[in-house]
CSV table of C-alpha atoms in Angstrom, one decimal:
chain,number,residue,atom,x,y,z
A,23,UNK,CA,42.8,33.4,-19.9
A,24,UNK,CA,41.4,35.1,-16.2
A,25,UNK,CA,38.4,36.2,-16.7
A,26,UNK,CA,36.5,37.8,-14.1
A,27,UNK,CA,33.4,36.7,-12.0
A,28,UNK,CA,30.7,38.3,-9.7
A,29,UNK,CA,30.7,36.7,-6.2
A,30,UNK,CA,27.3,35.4,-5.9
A,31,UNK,CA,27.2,36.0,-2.2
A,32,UNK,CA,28.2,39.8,-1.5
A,33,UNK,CA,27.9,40.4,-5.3
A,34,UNK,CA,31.4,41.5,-5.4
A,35,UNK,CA,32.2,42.5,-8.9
A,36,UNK,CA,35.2,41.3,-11.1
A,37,UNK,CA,37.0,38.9,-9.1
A,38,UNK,CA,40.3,37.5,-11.0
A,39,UNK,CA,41.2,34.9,-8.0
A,40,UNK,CA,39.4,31.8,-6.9
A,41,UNK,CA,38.5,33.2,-3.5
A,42,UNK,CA,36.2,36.5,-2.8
A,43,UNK,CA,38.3,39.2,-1.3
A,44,UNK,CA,35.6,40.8,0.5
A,45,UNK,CA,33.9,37.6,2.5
A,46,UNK,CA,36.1,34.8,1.3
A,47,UNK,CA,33.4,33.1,-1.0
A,48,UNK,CA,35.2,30.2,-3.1
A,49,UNK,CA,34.6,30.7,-6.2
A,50,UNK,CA,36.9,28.1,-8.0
A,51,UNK,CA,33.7,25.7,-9.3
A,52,UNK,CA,32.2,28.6,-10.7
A,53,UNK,CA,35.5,29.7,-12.7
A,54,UNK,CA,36.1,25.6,-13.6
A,55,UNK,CA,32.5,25.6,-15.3
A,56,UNK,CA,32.9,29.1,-16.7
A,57,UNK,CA,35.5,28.6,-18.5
A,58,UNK,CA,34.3,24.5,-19.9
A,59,UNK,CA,34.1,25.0,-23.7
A,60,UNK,CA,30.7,26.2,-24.8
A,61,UNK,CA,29.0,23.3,-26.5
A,62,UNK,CA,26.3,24.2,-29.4
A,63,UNK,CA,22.8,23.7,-28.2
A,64,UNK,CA,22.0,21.8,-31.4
A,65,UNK,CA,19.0,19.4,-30.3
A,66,UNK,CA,18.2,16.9,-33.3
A,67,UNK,CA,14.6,16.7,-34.2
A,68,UNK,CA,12.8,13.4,-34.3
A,69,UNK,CA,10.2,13.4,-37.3
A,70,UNK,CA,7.7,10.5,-37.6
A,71,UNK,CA,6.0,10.1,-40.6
A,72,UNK,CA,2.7,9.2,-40.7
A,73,UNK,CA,2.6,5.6,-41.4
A,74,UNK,CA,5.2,5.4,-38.3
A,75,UNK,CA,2.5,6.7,-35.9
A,76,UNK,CA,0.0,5.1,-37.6
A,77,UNK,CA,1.7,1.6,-36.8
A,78,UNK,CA,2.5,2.8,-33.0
A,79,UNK,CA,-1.3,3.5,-32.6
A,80,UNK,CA,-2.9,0.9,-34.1
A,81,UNK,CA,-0.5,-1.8,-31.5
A,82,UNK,CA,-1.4,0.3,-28.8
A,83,UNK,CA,-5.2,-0.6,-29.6
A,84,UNK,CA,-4.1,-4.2,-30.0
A,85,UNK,CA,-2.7,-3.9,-26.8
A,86,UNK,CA,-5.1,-2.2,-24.9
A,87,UNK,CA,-7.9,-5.1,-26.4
A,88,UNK,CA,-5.6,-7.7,-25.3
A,89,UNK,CA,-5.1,-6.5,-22.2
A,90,UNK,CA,-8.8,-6.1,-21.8
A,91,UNK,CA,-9.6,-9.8,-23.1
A,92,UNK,CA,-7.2,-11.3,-20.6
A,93,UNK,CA,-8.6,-9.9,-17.7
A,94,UNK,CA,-12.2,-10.9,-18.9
A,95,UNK,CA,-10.8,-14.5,-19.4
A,96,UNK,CA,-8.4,-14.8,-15.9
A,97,UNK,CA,-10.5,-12.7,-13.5
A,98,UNK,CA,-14.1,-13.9,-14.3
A,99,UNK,CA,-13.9,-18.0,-14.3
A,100,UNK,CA,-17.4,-18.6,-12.8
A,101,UNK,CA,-17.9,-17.5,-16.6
A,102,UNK,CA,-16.3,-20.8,-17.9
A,103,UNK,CA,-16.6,-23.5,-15.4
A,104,UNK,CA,-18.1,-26.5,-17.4
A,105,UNK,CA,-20.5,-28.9,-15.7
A,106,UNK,CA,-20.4,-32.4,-17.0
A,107,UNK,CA,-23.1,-34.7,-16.8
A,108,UNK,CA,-22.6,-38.5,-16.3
A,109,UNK,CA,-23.1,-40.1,-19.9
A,110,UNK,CA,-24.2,-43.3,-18.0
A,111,UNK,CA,-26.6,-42.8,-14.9
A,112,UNK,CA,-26.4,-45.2,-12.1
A,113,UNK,CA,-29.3,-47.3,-11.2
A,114,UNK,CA,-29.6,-48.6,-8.5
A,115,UNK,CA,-31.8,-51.6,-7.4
A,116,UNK,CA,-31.9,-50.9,-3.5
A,117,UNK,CA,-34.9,-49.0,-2.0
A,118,UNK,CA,-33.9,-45.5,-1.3
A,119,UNK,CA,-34.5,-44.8,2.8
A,120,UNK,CA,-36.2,-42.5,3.8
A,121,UNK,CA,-33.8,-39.6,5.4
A,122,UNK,CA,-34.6,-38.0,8.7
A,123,UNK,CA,-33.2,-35.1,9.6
A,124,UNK,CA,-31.8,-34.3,12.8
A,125,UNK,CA,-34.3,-31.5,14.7
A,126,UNK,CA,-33.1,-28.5,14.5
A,127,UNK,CA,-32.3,-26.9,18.0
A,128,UNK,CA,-31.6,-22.7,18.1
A,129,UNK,CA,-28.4,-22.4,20.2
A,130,UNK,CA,-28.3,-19.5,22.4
A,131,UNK,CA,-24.9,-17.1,21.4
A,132,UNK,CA,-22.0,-17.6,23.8
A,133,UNK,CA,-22.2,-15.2,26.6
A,134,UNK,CA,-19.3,-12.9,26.4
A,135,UNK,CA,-16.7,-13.8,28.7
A,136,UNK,CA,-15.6,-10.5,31.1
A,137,UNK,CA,-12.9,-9.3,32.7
A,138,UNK,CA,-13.1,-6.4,35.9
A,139,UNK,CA,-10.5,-3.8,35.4
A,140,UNK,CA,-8.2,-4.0,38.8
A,141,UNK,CA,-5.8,-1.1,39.8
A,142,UNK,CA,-2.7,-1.1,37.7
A,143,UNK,CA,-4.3,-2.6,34.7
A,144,UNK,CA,-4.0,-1.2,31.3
A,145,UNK,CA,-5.2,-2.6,27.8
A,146,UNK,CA,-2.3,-4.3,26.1
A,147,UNK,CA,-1.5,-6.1,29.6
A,148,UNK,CA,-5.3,-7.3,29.9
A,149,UNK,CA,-4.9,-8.6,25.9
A,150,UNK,CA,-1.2,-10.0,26.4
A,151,UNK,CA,-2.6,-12.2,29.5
A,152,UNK,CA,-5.9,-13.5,28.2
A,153,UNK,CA,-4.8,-13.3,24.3
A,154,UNK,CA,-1.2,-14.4,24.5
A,155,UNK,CA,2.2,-12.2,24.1
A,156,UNK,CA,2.3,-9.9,21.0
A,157,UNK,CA,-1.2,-9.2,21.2
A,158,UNK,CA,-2.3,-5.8,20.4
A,159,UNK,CA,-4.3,-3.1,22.4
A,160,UNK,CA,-6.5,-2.3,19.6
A,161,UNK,CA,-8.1,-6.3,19.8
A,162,UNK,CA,-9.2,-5.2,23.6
A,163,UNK,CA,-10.5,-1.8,21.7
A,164,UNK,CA,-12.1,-4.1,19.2
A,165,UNK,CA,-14.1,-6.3,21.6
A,166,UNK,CA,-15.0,-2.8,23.6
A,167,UNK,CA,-15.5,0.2,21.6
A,168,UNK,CA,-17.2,1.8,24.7
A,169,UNK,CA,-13.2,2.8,25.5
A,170,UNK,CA,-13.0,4.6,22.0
A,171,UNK,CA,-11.4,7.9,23.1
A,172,UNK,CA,-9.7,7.1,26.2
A,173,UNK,CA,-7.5,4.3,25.9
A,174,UNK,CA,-5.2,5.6,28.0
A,175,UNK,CA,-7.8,5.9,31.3
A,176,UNK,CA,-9.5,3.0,31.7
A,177,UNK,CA,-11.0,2.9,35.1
A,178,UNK,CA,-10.7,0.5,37.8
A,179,UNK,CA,-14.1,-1.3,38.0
A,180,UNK,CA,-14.4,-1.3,34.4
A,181,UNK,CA,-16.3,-4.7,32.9
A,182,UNK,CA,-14.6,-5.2,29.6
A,183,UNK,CA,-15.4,-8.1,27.1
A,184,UNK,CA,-12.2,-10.6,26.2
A,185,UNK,CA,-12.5,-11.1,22.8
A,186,UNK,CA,-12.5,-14.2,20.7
A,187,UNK,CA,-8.1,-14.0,20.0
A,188,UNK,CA,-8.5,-15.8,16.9
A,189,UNK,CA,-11.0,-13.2,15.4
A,190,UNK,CA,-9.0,-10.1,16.9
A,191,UNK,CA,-5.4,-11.3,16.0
């Protein structure tokens, strides 16, 4: 059994070989799946009665509840901490003294350490040497956001702030 195909490329009509005589199209897959038997497109219906769905809906509500309850339980446990009192207070006999407390002094904020941009710098350099090796660009950017937009150009003369490496990193 030959039967004949179109070429799907130059549209050739009724080609009886594997190959398109007019631009050399092979057309061997297409004649192997042609010619597979035809299966019946019989596609079996699923019925649920009603008690079926009835079931599957009422454990998705369980679950959804569940869910719910579990999260209010595991992610809110300032909820349920318990504070327990000492049953027994202790007494003690010895005079209580009086506390002073130490004066309270305002300290002035570190002042910014600085660093003078000198010909042939660039920013990752300046954070690799005062930051340590692996240190990013973007922690000089950080500490400086006055170079936001030209990263690239930083001038010689520049003052730039060294940032704190711990924060930055």
């Amino acid at each position: 059994m030959n039967m004949k195909l179109n070429c799907p490329v130059c549209d050739y009509q009724e080609i009886e070989g594997d190959t398109c005589p007019n631009c050399d199209t092979d057309i061997s897959v297409i004649r192997m799946l042609k010619e597979l038997p035809q299966v019946e497109n019989s596609v079996r219906q699923l019925k649920i009665s009603k008690w079926q769905l009835g079931i599957a809906l009422l454990l998705l509500i369980i679950g959804i509840a569940l869910g719910a309850m579990s999260s209010f339980i595991f992610l809110q446990p300032q909820l349920h901490t318990l504070t327990v009192s000492s049953p027994n207070p202790i007494i003690s006999d010895r005079p209580k003294l009086p506390v002073n407390p130490a004066p309270v002094t305002a300290k002035e904020p570190p002042k910014p350490i600085t660093y003078t941009v000198k010909s042939g710098d660039y920013l990752s350099a300046i954070a690799e040497k005062f930051c340590g090796k692996g240190t990013s660009w973007q922690v000089m950017l950080k500490a400086n956001p006055q170079l936001k937009g030209r990263e690239d150009d930083i001038d010689v003369g520049d003052i730039l702030k060294l940032p704190n490496c711990k924060e930055g990193a």
